[in-house]
mmCIF file with all atom_site columns, C-alpha atoms in Angstrom:
data_model
loop_
_atom_site.group_PDB
_atom_site.id
_atom_site.type_symbol
_atom_site.label_atom_id
_atom_site.label_alt_id
_atom_site.label_comp_id
_atom_site.label_asym_id
_atom_site.label_entity_id
_atom_site.label_seq_id
_atom_site.pdbx_PDB_ins_code
_atom_site.Cartn_x
_atom_site.Cartn_y
_atom_site.Cartn_z
_atom_site.occupancy
_atom_site.B_iso_or_equiv
_atom_site.pdbx_formal_charge
_atom_site.auth_seq_id
_atom_site.auth_comp_id
_atom_site.auth_asym_id
_atom_site.auth_atom_id
_atom_site.pdbx_PDB_model_num
ATOM 1   C CA . MET A 1 1   ? 0.000  0.000  0.000   1.00 42.00 ? 1   MET A CA 1
ATOM 2   C CA . SER A 1 2   ? 1.405  3.370  -1.008  1.00 58.00 ? 2   SER A CA 1
ATOM 3   C CA . GLU A 1 3   ? 1.608  6.402  1.183   1.00 89.00 ? 3   GLU A CA 1
ATOM 4   C CA . SER A 1 4   ? -0.689 9.361  0.809   1.00 94.00 ? 4   SER A CA 1
ATOM 5   C CA . THR A 1 5   ? -0.663 12.926 2.066   1.00 96.00 ? 5   THR A CA 1
ATOM 6   C CA . THR A 1 6   ? -2.959 15.948 1.952   1.00 96.00 ? 6   THR A CA 1
ATOM 7   C CA . PRO A 1 7   ? -2.296 19.463 0.671   1.00 96.00 ? 7   PRO A CA 1
ATOM 8   C CA . GLN A 1 8   ? -2.598 20.713 4.254   1.00 96.00 ? 8   GLN A CA 1
ATOM 9   C CA . GLN A 1 9   ? 0.320  18.471 5.292   1.00 96.00 ? 9   GLN A CA 1
ATOM 10  C CA . LEU A 1 10  ? 2.609  19.951 2.632   1.00 96.00 ? 10  LEU A CA 1
ATOM 11  C CA . PRO A 1 11  ? 4.417  23.288 2.794   1.00 94.00 ? 11  PRO A CA 1
ATOM 12  C CA . ASP A 1 12  ? 3.261  25.904 0.276   1.00 92.00 ? 12  ASP A CA 1
ATOM 13  C CA . ASP A 1 13  ? 6.608  25.629 -1.532  1.00 91.00 ? 13  ASP A CA 1
ATOM 14  C CA . ALA A 1 14  ? 6.742  21.826 -1.532  1.00 93.00 ? 14  ALA A CA 1
ATOM 15  C CA . VAL A 1 15  ? 8.360  20.126 -4.520  1.00 95.00 ? 15  VAL A CA 1
ATOM 16  C CA . VAL A 1 16  ? 5.581  17.977 -5.977  1.00 96.00 ? 16  VAL A CA 1
ATOM 17  C CA . LEU A 1 17  ? 5.382  15.865 -9.114  1.00 97.00 ? 17  LEU A CA 1
ATOM 18  C CA . ASP A 1 18  ? 2.418  17.047 -11.212 1.00 98.00 ? 18  ASP A CA 1
ATOM 19  C CA . VAL A 1 19  ? 1.284  14.317 -13.639 1.00 98.00 ? 19  VAL A CA 1
ATOM 20  C CA . ARG A 1 20  ? -1.540 16.270 -15.317 1.00 98.00 ? 20  ARG A CA 1
ATOM 21  C CA . GLU A 1 21  ? -1.710 17.131 -19.009 1.00 96.00 ? 21  GLU A CA 1
ATOM 22  C CA . GLN A 1 22  ? -0.151 20.318 -20.412 1.00 95.00 ? 22  GLN A CA 1
ATOM 23  C CA . ASP A 1 23  ? -3.410 22.319 -20.580 1.00 93.00 ? 23  ASP A CA 1
ATOM 24  C CA . GLU A 1 24  ? -4.167 21.510 -16.937 1.00 94.00 ? 24  GLU A CA 1
ATOM 25  C CA . TRP A 1 25  ? -0.644 22.518 -15.936 1.00 95.00 ? 25  TRP A CA 1
ATOM 26  C CA . ASP A 1 26  ? -0.916 25.781 -17.889 1.00 92.00 ? 26  ASP A CA 1
ATOM 27  C CA . ALA A 1 27  ? -4.163 26.647 -16.075 1.00 91.00 ? 27  ALA A CA 1
ATOM 28  C CA . GLY A 1 28  ? -2.463 26.560 -12.691 1.00 92.00 ? 28  GLY A CA 1
ATOM 29  C CA . HIS A 1 29  ? -0.044 24.511 -10.636 1.00 94.00 ? 29  HIS A CA 1
ATOM 30  C CA . ALA A 1 30  ? 1.787  24.477 -7.334  1.00 94.00 ? 30  ALA A CA 1
ATOM 31  C CA . PRO A 1 31  ? 4.762  26.878 -7.427  1.00 93.00 ? 31  PRO A CA 1
ATOM 32  C CA . GLY A 1 32  ? 7.300  24.138 -6.596  1.00 92.00 ? 32  GLY A CA 1
ATOM 33  C CA . ALA A 1 33  ? 5.857  21.531 -8.961  1.00 95.00 ? 33  ALA A CA 1
ATOM 34  C CA . VAL A 1 34  ? 7.769  19.502 -11.537 1.00 96.00 ? 34  VAL A CA 1
ATOM 35  C CA . HIS A 1 35  ? 5.580  18.711 -14.555 1.00 97.00 ? 35  HIS A CA 1
ATOM 36  C CA . ILE A 1 36  ? 5.797  15.248 -16.096 1.00 98.00 ? 36  ILE A CA 1
ATOM 37  C CA . PRO A 1 37  ? 2.490  14.065 -17.636 1.00 98.00 ? 37  PRO A CA 1
ATOM 38  C CA . LEU A 1 38  ? 1.508  10.565 -16.534 1.00 98.00 ? 38  LEU A CA 1
ATOM 39  C CA . GLY A 1 39  ? 2.051  9.084  -20.001 1.00 97.00 ? 39  GLY A CA 1
ATOM 40  C CA . ASP A 1 40  ? 5.596  10.490 -20.133 1.00 98.00 ? 40  ASP A CA 1
ATOM 41  C CA . LEU A 1 41  ? 6.745  9.129  -16.763 1.00 97.00 ? 41  LEU A CA 1
ATOM 42  C CA . PRO A 1 42  ? 8.378  5.901  -18.024 1.00 96.00 ? 42  PRO A CA 1
ATOM 43  C CA . THR A 1 43  ? 10.697 7.849  -20.343 1.00 97.00 ? 43  THR A CA 1
ATOM 44  C CA . ARG A 1 44  ? 11.372 10.799 -18.002 1.00 97.00 ? 44  ARG A CA 1
ATOM 45  C CA . LEU A 1 45  ? 12.478 9.182  -14.741 1.00 95.00 ? 45  LEU A CA 1
ATOM 46  C CA . ASP A 1 46  ? 15.733 11.142 -14.982 1.00 94.00 ? 46  ASP A CA 1
ATOM 47  C CA . ASP A 1 47  ? 13.667 14.359 -14.755 1.00 95.00 ? 47  ASP A CA 1
ATOM 48  C CA . LEU A 1 48  ? 12.350 13.487 -11.294 1.00 95.00 ? 48  LEU A CA 1
ATOM 49  C CA . PRO A 1 49  ? 13.731 15.817 -8.641  1.00 89.00 ? 49  PRO A CA 1
ATOM 50  C CA . PRO A 1 50  ? 16.663 14.306 -6.751  1.00 84.00 ? 50  PRO A CA 1
ATOM 51  C CA . ASP A 1 51  ? 15.586 14.223 -3.124  1.00 74.00 ? 51  ASP A CA 1
ATOM 52  C CA . ASP A 1 52  ? 16.023 12.051 -0.097  1.00 80.00 ? 52  ASP A CA 1
ATOM 53  C CA . THR A 1 53  ? 12.486 12.667 1.132   1.00 88.00 ? 53  THR A CA 1
ATOM 54  C CA . THR A 1 54  ? 9.130  11.325 -0.031  1.00 94.00 ? 54  THR A CA 1
ATOM 55  C CA . LEU A 1 55  ? 8.029  12.953 -3.301  1.00 96.00 ? 55  LEU A CA 1
ATOM 56  C CA . PRO A 1 56  ? 4.360  13.998 -3.308  1.00 97.00 ? 56  PRO A CA 1
ATOM 57  C CA . VAL A 1 57  ? 2.568  13.219 -6.593  1.00 98.00 ? 57  VAL A CA 1
ATOM 58  C CA . ILE A 1 58  ? -0.453 15.276 -7.652  1.00 98.00 ? 58  ILE A CA 1
ATOM 59  C CA . CYS A 1 59  ? -3.010 15.423 -10.477 1.00 97.00 ? 59  CYS A CA 1
ATOM 60  C CA . ARG A 1 60  ? -6.457 17.026 -10.759 1.00 96.00 ? 60  ARG A CA 1
ATOM 61  C CA . SER A 1 61  ? -8.360 14.938 -8.227  1.00 95.00 ? 61  SER A CA 1
ATOM 62  C CA . GLY A 1 62  ? -6.123 11.995 -7.254  1.00 93.00 ? 62  GLY A CA 1
ATOM 63  C CA . GLY A 1 63  ? -6.790 9.255  -9.835  1.00 95.00 ? 63  GLY A CA 1
ATOM 64  C CA . ARG A 1 64  ? -3.808 9.659  -12.160 1.00 97.00 ? 64  ARG A CA 1
ATOM 65  C CA . SER A 1 65  ? -1.458 10.465 -9.302  1.00 98.00 ? 65  SER A CA 1
ATOM 66  C CA . SER A 1 66  ? -2.449 7.260  -7.511  1.00 97.00 ? 66  SER A CA 1
ATOM 67  C CA . GLN A 1 67  ? -1.562 5.329  -10.691 1.00 97.00 ? 67  GLN A CA 1
ATOM 68  C CA . ALA A 1 68  ? 1.768  7.176  -10.873 1.00 97.00 ? 68  ALA A CA 1
ATOM 69  C CA . VAL A 1 69  ? 2.484  6.466  -7.196  1.00 97.00 ? 69  VAL A CA 1
ATOM 70  C CA . ALA A 1 70  ? 1.763  2.743  -7.642  1.00 96.00 ? 70  ALA A CA 1
ATOM 71  C CA . TRP A 1 71  ? 4.056  2.525  -10.675 1.00 97.00 ? 71  TRP A CA 1
ATOM 72  C CA . LEU A 1 72  ? 6.839  4.681  -9.215  1.00 97.00 ? 72  LEU A CA 1
ATOM 73  C CA . SER A 1 73  ? 6.747  2.657  -5.983  1.00 95.00 ? 73  SER A CA 1
ATOM 74  C CA . GLN A 1 74  ? 7.316  -0.508 -8.039  1.00 95.00 ? 74  GLN A CA 1
ATOM 75  C CA . GLN A 1 75  ? 10.349 1.222  -9.577  1.00 94.00 ? 75  GLN A CA 1
ATOM 76  C CA . GLY A 1 76  ? 11.764 1.872  -6.109  1.00 93.00 ? 76  GLY A CA 1
ATOM 77  C CA . PHE A 1 77  ? 10.837 5.539  -5.688  1.00 94.00 ? 77  PHE A CA 1
ATOM 78  C CA . ASP A 1 78  ? 9.685  6.984  -2.353  1.00 95.00 ? 78  ASP A CA 1
ATOM 79  C CA . VAL A 1 79  ? 6.431  8.706  -3.367  1.00 96.00 ? 79  VAL A CA 1
ATOM 80  C CA . ALA A 1 80  ? 3.073  9.658  -1.846  1.00 97.00 ? 80  ALA A CA 1
ATOM 81  C CA . ASN A 1 81  ? -0.261 10.451 -3.468  1.00 98.00 ? 81  ASN A CA 1
ATOM 82  C CA . VAL A 1 82  ? -1.707 13.897 -2.692  1.00 97.00 ? 82  VAL A CA 1
ATOM 83  C CA . ASP A 1 83  ? -5.300 13.113 -1.712  1.00 96.00 ? 83  ASP A CA 1
ATOM 84  C CA . GLY A 1 84  ? -7.820 15.240 -3.593  1.00 96.00 ? 84  GLY A CA 1
ATOM 85  C CA . GLY A 1 85  ? -5.249 16.531 -6.082  1.00 97.00 ? 85  GLY A CA 1
ATOM 86  C CA . MET A 1 86  ? -5.085 20.113 -7.298  1.00 96.00 ? 86  MET A CA 1
ATOM 87  C CA . ARG A 1 87  ? -8.763 20.597 -6.472  1.00 96.00 ? 87  ARG A CA 1
ATOM 88  C CA . ALA A 1 88  ? -7.959 19.979 -2.799  1.00 97.00 ? 88  ALA A CA 1
ATOM 89  C CA . TRP A 1 89  ? -4.766 22.067 -3.110  1.00 96.00 ? 89  TRP A CA 1
ATOM 90  C CA . ALA A 1 90  ? -6.777 25.059 -4.345  1.00 94.00 ? 90  ALA A CA 1
ATOM 91  C CA . SER A 1 91  ? -9.567 24.481 -1.805  1.00 95.00 ? 91  SER A CA 1
ATOM 92  C CA . ALA A 1 92  ? -6.977 24.488 0.975   1.00 95.00 ? 92  ALA A CA 1
ATOM 93  C CA . GLY A 1 93  ? -5.923 27.981 -0.105  1.00 94.00 ? 93  GLY A CA 1
ATOM 94  C CA . LYS A 1 94  ? -2.507 26.825 -1.280  1.00 95.00 ? 94  LYS A CA 1
ATOM 95  C CA . PRO A 1 95  ? -0.684 29.062 -3.786  1.00 93.00 ? 95  PRO A CA 1
ATOM 96  C CA . LEU A 1 96  ? -1.133 28.542 -7.503  1.00 93.00 ? 96  LEU A CA 1
ATOM 97  C CA . THR A 1 97  ? 0.929  29.846 -10.362 1.00 91.00 ? 97  THR A CA 1
ATOM 98  C CA . ALA A 1 98  ? 0.295  29.777 -14.099 1.00 86.00 ? 98  ALA A CA 1
ATOM 99  C CA . ASP A 1 99  ? 2.716  29.914 -17.005 1.00 74.00 ? 99  ASP A CA 1
ATOM 100 C CA . SER A 1 100 ? 0.704  32.672 -18.667 1.00 69.00 ? 100 SER A CA 1
ATOM 101 C CA . GLY A 1 101 ? -1.180 35.196 -16.590 1.00 66.00 ? 101 GLY A CA 1
ATOM 102 C CA . GLU A 1 102 ? -3.333 34.518 -13.576 1.00 68.00 ? 102 GLU A CA 1
ATOM 103 C CA . PRO A 1 103 ? -4.137 30.927 -12.629 1.00 64.00 ? 103 PRO A CA 1
ATOM 104 C CA . ARG A 1 104 ? -7.695 29.756 -13.164 1.00 63.00 ? 104 ARG A CA 1
ATOM 105 C CA . VAL A 1 105 ? -9.627 27.910 -10.537 1.00 54.00 ? 105 VAL A CA 1
ATOM 106 C CA . ILE A 1 106 ? -8.922 24.228 -11.021 1.00 54.00 ? 106 ILE A CA 1
#
């Protein structure tokens, strides 16, 4: 069974792995997020942030990130699913940034 965490348990500047699609990312993401869409993960493992702590994984509502966490755990990575995804992140009042202009509500 993989670990999970909540947005409230993470610092506002936490490094998280965002596995959403490009348009979702562009609409708004956590300031410290690393963007690797779920489908790209197998070929972009070298792009994962080097860290000795558990890497939180996030998507829109938690479905894709739970898939990513299960797969990454099998590959030996220390990861945790962010329960509720970016919807919960935004609802918790966590900061959002967008690549172009103001972030939209997720």
